[in-house]
Tab-separated table of C-alpha atoms and ligand atoms in Angstrom:
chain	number	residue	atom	x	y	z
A	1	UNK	CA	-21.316	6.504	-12.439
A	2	UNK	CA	-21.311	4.509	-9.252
A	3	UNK	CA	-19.119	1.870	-9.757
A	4	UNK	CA	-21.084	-0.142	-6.618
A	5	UNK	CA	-17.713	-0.968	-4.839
A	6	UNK	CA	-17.766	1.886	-1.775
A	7	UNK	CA	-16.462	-0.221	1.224
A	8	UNK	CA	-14.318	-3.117	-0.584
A	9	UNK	CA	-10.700	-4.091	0.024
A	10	UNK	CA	-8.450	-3.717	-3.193
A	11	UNK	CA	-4.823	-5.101	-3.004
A	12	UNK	CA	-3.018	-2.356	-5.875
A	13	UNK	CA	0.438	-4.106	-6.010
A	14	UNK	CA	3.261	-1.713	-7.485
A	15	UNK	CA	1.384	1.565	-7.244
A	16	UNK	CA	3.847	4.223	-5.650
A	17	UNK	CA	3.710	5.721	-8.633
A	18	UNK	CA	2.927	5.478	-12.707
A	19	UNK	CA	-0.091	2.706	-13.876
A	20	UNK	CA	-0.541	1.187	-10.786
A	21	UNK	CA	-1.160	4.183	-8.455
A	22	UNK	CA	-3.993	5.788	-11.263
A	23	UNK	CA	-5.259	2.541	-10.672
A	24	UNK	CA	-5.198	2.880	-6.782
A	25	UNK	CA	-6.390	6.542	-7.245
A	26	UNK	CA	-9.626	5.249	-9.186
A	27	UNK	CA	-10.551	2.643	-6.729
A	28	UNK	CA	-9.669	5.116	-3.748
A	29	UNK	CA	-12.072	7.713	-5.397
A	30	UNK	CA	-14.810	4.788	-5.796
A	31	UNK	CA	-14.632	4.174	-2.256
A	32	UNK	CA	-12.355	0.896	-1.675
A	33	UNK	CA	-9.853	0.708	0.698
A	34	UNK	CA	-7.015	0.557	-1.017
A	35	UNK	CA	-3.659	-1.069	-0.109
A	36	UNK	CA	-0.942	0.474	-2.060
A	37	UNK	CA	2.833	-0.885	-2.747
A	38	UNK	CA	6.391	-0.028	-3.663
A	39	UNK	CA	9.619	-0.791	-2.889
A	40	UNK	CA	10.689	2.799	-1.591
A	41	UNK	CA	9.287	4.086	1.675
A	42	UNK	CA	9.525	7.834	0.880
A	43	UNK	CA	7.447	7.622	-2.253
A	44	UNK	CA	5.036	5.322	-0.823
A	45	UNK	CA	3.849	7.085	2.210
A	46	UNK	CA	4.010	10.301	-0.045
A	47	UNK	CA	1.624	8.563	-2.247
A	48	UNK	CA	-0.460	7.128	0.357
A	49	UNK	CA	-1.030	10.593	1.854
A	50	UNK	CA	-1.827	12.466	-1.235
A	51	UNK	CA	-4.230	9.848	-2.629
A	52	UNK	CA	-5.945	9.777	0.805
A	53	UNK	CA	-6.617	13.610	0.825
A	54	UNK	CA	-7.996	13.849	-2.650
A	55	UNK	CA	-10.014	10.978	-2.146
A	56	UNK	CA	-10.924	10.447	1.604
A	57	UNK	CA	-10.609	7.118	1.405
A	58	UNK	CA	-8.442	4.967	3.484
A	59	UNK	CA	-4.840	4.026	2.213
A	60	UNK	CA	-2.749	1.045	3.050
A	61	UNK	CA	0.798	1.721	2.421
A	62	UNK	CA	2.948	-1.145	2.373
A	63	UNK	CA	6.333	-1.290	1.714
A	64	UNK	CA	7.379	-4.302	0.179
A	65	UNK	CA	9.008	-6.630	-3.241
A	66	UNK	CA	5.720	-7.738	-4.588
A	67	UNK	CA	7.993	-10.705	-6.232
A	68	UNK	CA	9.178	-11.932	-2.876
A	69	UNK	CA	7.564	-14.449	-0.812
A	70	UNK	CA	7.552	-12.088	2.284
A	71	UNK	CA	6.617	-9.077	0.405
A	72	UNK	CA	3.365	-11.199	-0.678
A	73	UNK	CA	2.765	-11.894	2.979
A	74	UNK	CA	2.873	-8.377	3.634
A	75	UNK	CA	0.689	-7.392	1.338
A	76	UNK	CA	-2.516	-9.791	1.633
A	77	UNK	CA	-2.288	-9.729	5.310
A	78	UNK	CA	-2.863	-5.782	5.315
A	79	UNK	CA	-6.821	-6.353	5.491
A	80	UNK	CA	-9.296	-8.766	5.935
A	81	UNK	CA	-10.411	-9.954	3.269
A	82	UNK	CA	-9.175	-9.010	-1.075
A	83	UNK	CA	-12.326	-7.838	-2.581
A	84	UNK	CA	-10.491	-6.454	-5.577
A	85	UNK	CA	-6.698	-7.523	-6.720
A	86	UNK	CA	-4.839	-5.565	-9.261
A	87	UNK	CA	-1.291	-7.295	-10.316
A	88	UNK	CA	1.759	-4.989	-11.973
A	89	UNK	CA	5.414	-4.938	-10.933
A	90	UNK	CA	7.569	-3.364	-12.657
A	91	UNK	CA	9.059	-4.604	-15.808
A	92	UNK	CA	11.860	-6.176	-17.607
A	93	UNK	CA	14.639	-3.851	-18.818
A	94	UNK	CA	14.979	-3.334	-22.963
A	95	UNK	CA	17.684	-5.734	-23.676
A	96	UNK	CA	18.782	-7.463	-27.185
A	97	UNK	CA	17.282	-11.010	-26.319
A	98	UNK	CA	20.720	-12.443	-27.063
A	99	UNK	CA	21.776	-10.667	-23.662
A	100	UNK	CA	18.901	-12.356	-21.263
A	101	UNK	CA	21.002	-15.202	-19.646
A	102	UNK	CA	19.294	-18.189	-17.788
A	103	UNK	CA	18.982	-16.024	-14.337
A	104	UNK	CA	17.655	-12.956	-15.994
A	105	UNK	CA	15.085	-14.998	-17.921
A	106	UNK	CA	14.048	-16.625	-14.786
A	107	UNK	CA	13.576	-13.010	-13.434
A	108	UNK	CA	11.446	-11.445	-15.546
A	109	UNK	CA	9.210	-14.735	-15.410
A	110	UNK	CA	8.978	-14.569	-12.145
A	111	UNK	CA	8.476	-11.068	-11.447
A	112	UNK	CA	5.712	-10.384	-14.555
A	113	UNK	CA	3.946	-14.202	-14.527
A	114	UNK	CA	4.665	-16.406	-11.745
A	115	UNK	CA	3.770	-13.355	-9.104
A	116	UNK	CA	0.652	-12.805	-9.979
A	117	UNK	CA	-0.111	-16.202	-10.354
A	118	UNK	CA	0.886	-16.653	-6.661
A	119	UNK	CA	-1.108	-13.391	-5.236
A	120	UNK	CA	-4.337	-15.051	-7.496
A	121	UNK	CA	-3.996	-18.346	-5.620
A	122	UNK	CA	-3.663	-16.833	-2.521
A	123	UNK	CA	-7.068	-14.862	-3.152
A	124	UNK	CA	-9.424	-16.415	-5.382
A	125	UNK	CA	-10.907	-19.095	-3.346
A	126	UNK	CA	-11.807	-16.379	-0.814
A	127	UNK	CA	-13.689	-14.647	-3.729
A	128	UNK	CA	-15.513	-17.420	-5.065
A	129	UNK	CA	-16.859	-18.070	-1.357
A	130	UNK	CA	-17.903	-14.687	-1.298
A	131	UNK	CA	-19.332	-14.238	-4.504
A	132	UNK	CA	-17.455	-11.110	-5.357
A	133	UNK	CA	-14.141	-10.502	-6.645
A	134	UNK	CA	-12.463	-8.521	-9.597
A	135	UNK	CA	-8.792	-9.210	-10.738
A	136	UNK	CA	-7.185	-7.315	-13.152
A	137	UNK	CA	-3.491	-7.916	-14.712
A	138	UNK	CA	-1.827	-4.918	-15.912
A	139	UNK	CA	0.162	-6.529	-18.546
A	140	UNK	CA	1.587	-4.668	-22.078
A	141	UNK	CA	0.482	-4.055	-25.600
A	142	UNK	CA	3.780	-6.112	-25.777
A	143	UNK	CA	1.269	-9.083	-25.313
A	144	UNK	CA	-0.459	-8.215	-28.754
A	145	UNK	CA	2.898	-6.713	-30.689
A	146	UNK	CA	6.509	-7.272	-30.545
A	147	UNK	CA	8.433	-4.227	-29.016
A	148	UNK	CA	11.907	-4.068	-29.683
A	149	UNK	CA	14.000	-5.152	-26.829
A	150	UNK	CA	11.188	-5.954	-24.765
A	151	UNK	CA	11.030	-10.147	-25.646
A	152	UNK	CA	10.888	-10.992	-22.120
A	153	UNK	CA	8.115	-8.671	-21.492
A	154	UNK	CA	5.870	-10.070	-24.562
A	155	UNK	CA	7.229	-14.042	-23.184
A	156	UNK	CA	6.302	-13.593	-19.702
A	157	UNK	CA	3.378	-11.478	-20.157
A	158	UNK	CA	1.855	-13.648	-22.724
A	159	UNK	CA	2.594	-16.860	-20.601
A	160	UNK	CA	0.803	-14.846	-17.422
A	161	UNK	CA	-2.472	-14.178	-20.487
A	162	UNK	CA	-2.686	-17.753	-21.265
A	163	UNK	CA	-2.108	-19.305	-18.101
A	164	UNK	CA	-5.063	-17.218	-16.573
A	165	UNK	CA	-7.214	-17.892	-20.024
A	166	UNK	CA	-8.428	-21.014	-18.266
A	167	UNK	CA	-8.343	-20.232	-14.711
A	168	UNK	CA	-10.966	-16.794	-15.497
A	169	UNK	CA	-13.691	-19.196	-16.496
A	170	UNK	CA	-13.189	-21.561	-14.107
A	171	UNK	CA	-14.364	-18.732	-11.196
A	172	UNK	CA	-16.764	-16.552	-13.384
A	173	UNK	CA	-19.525	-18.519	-12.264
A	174	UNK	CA	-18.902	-16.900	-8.577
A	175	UNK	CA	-19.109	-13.326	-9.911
A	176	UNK	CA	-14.920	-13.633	-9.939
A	177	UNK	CA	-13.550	-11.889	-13.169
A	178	UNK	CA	-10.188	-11.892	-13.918
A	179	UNK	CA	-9.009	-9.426	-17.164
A	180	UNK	CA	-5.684	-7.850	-18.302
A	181	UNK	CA	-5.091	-4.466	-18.888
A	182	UNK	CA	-2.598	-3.649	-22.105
A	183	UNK	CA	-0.886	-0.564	-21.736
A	184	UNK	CA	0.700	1.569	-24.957
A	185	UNK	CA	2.580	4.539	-23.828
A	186	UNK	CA	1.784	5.944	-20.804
A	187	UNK	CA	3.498	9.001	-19.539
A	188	UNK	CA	5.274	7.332	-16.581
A	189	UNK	CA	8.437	7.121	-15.211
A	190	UNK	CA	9.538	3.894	-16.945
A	191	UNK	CA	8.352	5.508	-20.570
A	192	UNK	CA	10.065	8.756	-19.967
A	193	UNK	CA	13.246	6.583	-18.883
A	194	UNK	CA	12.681	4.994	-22.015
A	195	UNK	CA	12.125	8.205	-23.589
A	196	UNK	CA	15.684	9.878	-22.239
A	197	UNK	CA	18.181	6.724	-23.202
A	198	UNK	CA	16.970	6.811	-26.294
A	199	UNK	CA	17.359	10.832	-26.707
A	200	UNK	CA	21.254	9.750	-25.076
A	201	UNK	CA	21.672	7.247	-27.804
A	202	UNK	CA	20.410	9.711	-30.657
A	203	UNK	CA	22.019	12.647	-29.418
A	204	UNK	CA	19.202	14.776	-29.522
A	205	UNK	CA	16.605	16.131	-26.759
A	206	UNK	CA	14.122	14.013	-25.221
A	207	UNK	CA	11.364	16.365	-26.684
A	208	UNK	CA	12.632	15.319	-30.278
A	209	UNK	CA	11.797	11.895	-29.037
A	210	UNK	CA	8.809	12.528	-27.562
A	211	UNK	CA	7.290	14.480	-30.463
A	212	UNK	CA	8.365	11.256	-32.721
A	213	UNK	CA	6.404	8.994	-30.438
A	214	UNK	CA	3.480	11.038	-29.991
A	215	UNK	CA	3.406	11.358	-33.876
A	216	UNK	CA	3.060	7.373	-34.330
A	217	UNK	CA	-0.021	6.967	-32.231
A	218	UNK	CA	-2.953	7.721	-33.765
A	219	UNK	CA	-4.153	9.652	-30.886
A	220	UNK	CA	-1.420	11.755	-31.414
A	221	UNK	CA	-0.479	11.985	-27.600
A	222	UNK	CA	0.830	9.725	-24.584
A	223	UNK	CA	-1.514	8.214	-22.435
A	224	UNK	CA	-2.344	9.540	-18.788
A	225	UNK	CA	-2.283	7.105	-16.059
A	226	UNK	CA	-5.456	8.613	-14.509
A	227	UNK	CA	-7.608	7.343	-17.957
A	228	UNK	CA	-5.762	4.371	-17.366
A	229	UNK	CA	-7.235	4.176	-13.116
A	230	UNK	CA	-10.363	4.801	-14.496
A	231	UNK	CA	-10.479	1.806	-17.059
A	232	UNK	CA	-9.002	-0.561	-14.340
A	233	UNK	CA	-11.940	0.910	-11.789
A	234	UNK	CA	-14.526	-0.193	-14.418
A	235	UNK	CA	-12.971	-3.645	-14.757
A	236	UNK	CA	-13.871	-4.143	-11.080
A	237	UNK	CA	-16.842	-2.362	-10.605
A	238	UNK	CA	-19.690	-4.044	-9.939
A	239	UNK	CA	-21.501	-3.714	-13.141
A	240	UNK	CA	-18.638	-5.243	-15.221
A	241	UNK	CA	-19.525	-8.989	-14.115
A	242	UNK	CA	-20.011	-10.090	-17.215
A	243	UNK	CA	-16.428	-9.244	-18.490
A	244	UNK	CA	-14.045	-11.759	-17.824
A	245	UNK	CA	-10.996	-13.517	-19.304
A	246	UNK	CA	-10.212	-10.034	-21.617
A	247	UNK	CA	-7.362	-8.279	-22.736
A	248	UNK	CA	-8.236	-4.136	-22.959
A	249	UNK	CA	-5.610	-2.291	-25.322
A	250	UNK	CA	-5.009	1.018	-24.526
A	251	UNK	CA	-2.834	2.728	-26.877
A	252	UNK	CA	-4.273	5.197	-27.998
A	253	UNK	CA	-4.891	3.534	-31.753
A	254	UNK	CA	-1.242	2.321	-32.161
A	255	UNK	CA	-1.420	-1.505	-32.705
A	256	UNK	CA	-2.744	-1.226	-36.567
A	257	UNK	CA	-4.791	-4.771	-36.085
A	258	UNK	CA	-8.579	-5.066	-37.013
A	259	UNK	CA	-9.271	-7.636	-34.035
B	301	NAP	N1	4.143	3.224	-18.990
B	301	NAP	C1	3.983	2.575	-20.114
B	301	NAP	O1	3.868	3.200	-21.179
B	301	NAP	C2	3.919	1.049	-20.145
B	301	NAP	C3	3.686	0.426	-21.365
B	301	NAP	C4	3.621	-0.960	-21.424
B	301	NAP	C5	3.772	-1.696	-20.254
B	301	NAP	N2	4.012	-1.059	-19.080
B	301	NAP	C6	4.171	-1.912	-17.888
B	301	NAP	O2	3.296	-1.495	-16.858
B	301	NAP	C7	3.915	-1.731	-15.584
B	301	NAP	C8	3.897	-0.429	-14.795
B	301	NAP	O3	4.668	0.520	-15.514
B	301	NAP	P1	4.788	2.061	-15.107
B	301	NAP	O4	5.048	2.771	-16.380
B	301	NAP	O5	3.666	2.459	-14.247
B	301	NAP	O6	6.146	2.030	-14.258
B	301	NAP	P2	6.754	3.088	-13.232
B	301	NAP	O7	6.256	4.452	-13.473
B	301	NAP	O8	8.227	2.859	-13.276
B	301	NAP	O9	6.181	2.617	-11.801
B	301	NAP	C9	6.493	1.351	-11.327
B	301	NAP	C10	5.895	1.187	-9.940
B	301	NAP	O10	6.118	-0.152	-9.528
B	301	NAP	C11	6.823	-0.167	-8.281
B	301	NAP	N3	7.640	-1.371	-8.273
B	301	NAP	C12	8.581	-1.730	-9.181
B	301	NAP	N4	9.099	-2.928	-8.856
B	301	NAP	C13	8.458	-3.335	-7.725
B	301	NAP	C14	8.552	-4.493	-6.919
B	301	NAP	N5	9.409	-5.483	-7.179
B	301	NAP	N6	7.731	-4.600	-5.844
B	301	NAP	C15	6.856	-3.609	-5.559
B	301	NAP	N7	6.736	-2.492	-6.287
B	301	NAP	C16	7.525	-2.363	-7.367
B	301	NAP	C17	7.587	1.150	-8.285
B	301	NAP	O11	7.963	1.559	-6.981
B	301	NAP	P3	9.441	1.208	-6.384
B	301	NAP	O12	10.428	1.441	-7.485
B	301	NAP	O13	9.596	2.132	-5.215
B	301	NAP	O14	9.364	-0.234	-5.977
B	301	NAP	C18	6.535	2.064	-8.882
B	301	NAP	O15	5.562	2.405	-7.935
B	301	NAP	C19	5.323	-2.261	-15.885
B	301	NAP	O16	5.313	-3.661	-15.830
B	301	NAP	C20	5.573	-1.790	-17.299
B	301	NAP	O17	6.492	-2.598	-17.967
B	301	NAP	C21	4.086	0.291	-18.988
């Protein structure tokens, strides 16, 4: 399908690797110039160059903290105009919530709610002059379920949902959407960090734990990033105007709700 976005600026934030850059992949391959972001040069340009030979299109690396006033600046003055926006940093560590003191609290709010807030403001009004513009929040299935040890995560993520609740259909009359992405597991390097410290704390291989997590989804495998991209290139194609203010679950079948 032609997702009717060749030739529009999309700001990827945190896409050097894992979610983010299947999601920069997707909007490369539908023709977007795509600015993509990480913290570590090496991977980034790496990233930048491989994406731009499978897709042709043209790749903005930029190296910068996506939580960080300057790194914000960086990032939305790398083109023109921000057709498309897609938030995700990286996220809190798993942590018995009796260990989150005041300052790491304040961290993971500002890193997984109060960023993307700030990149939105920066862009929207832009969008709604222009009559165009897709945002998409790549959030957690944490929003939907507790995950143990990930309390900050579900808090900040699910502060970021309903903060935005109201702010989506205040712009959707402009053609602006603004939806959330909720991954499951997705083989990345954050799950399959998750994946070895909990083979170190069971004493047994990470394929053991693997297998057991692959057993519990219904799906019976880990998610790939790339069927990820390709749900976040819909999102902000031009034929999913009518979509806005949604949270997409993709976990393969795991969270056992009806609705
Ligand atoms: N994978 C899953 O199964 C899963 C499930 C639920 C939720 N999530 C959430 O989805 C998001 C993406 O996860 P992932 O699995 O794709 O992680 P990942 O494989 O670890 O990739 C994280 C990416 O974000 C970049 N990054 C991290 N902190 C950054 C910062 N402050 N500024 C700019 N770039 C930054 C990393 O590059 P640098 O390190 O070089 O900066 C890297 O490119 C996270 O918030 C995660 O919690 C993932």
């Amino acid at each position: 399908m032609d997702l009717g976005i060749e030739g529009r600026n999309a700001i990827v934030c945190a896409s050097s690797r894992g979610l983010g850059r299947g999601c920069a992949t997707e909007l490369a391959r539908a023709g977007c110039t795509v600015v993509i972001n990480g913290r570590d040069q090496t991977t980034l340009e790496e990233t930048a160059h491989q994406i731009a030979t499978e897709t042709g299109a043209k790749i903005i690396p930029i190296v910068a903290d996506v939580a960080a006033a300057e790194g914000q600046r960086k990032l939305l003055g790398a083109v023109s105009q921000v057709d498309i926006l897609v938030n995700n940093n990286g996220g809190p560590p798993y942590r018995d919530f009796r260990e989150i003191d005041r300052e790491a609290q304040l961290k993971g709010l500002v890193n997984n709610m109060v960023s993307p807030i700030e990149l939105i403001q920066a862009v929207v009004d832009g969008m709604v002059a222009r009559r165009f513009g897709r945002i998409v929040n790549i959030t957690s299935g944490s929003v939907k379920a507790p995950i143990a040890g990930l309390d900050l995560s579900s808090g900040a993520r699910l502060g970021l949902t309903g903060f935005l609740a109201g702010v989506a259909r205040s712009v959707a009359h402009a053609n602006v959407t603004i939806n959330f992405l909720l991954p499951g597991s997705f083989d990345t390097r954050r799950l399959n960090d998750g994946l070895a410290s909990a083979a170190k704390s069971r004493g047994v291989g990470i394929d053991v734990i693997r297998a057991e997590e692959e057993a519990a989804i219904p799906a019976k495998r880990i998610g790939r990033p790339e069927e990820f991209g390709k749900a976040c290139a819909f999102l902000c194609s031009a034929h999913a105007g009518y979509i806005t203010g949604q949270n997409l679950l993709m976990d393969g079948g795991a969270y056992p709700g009806v609705l």
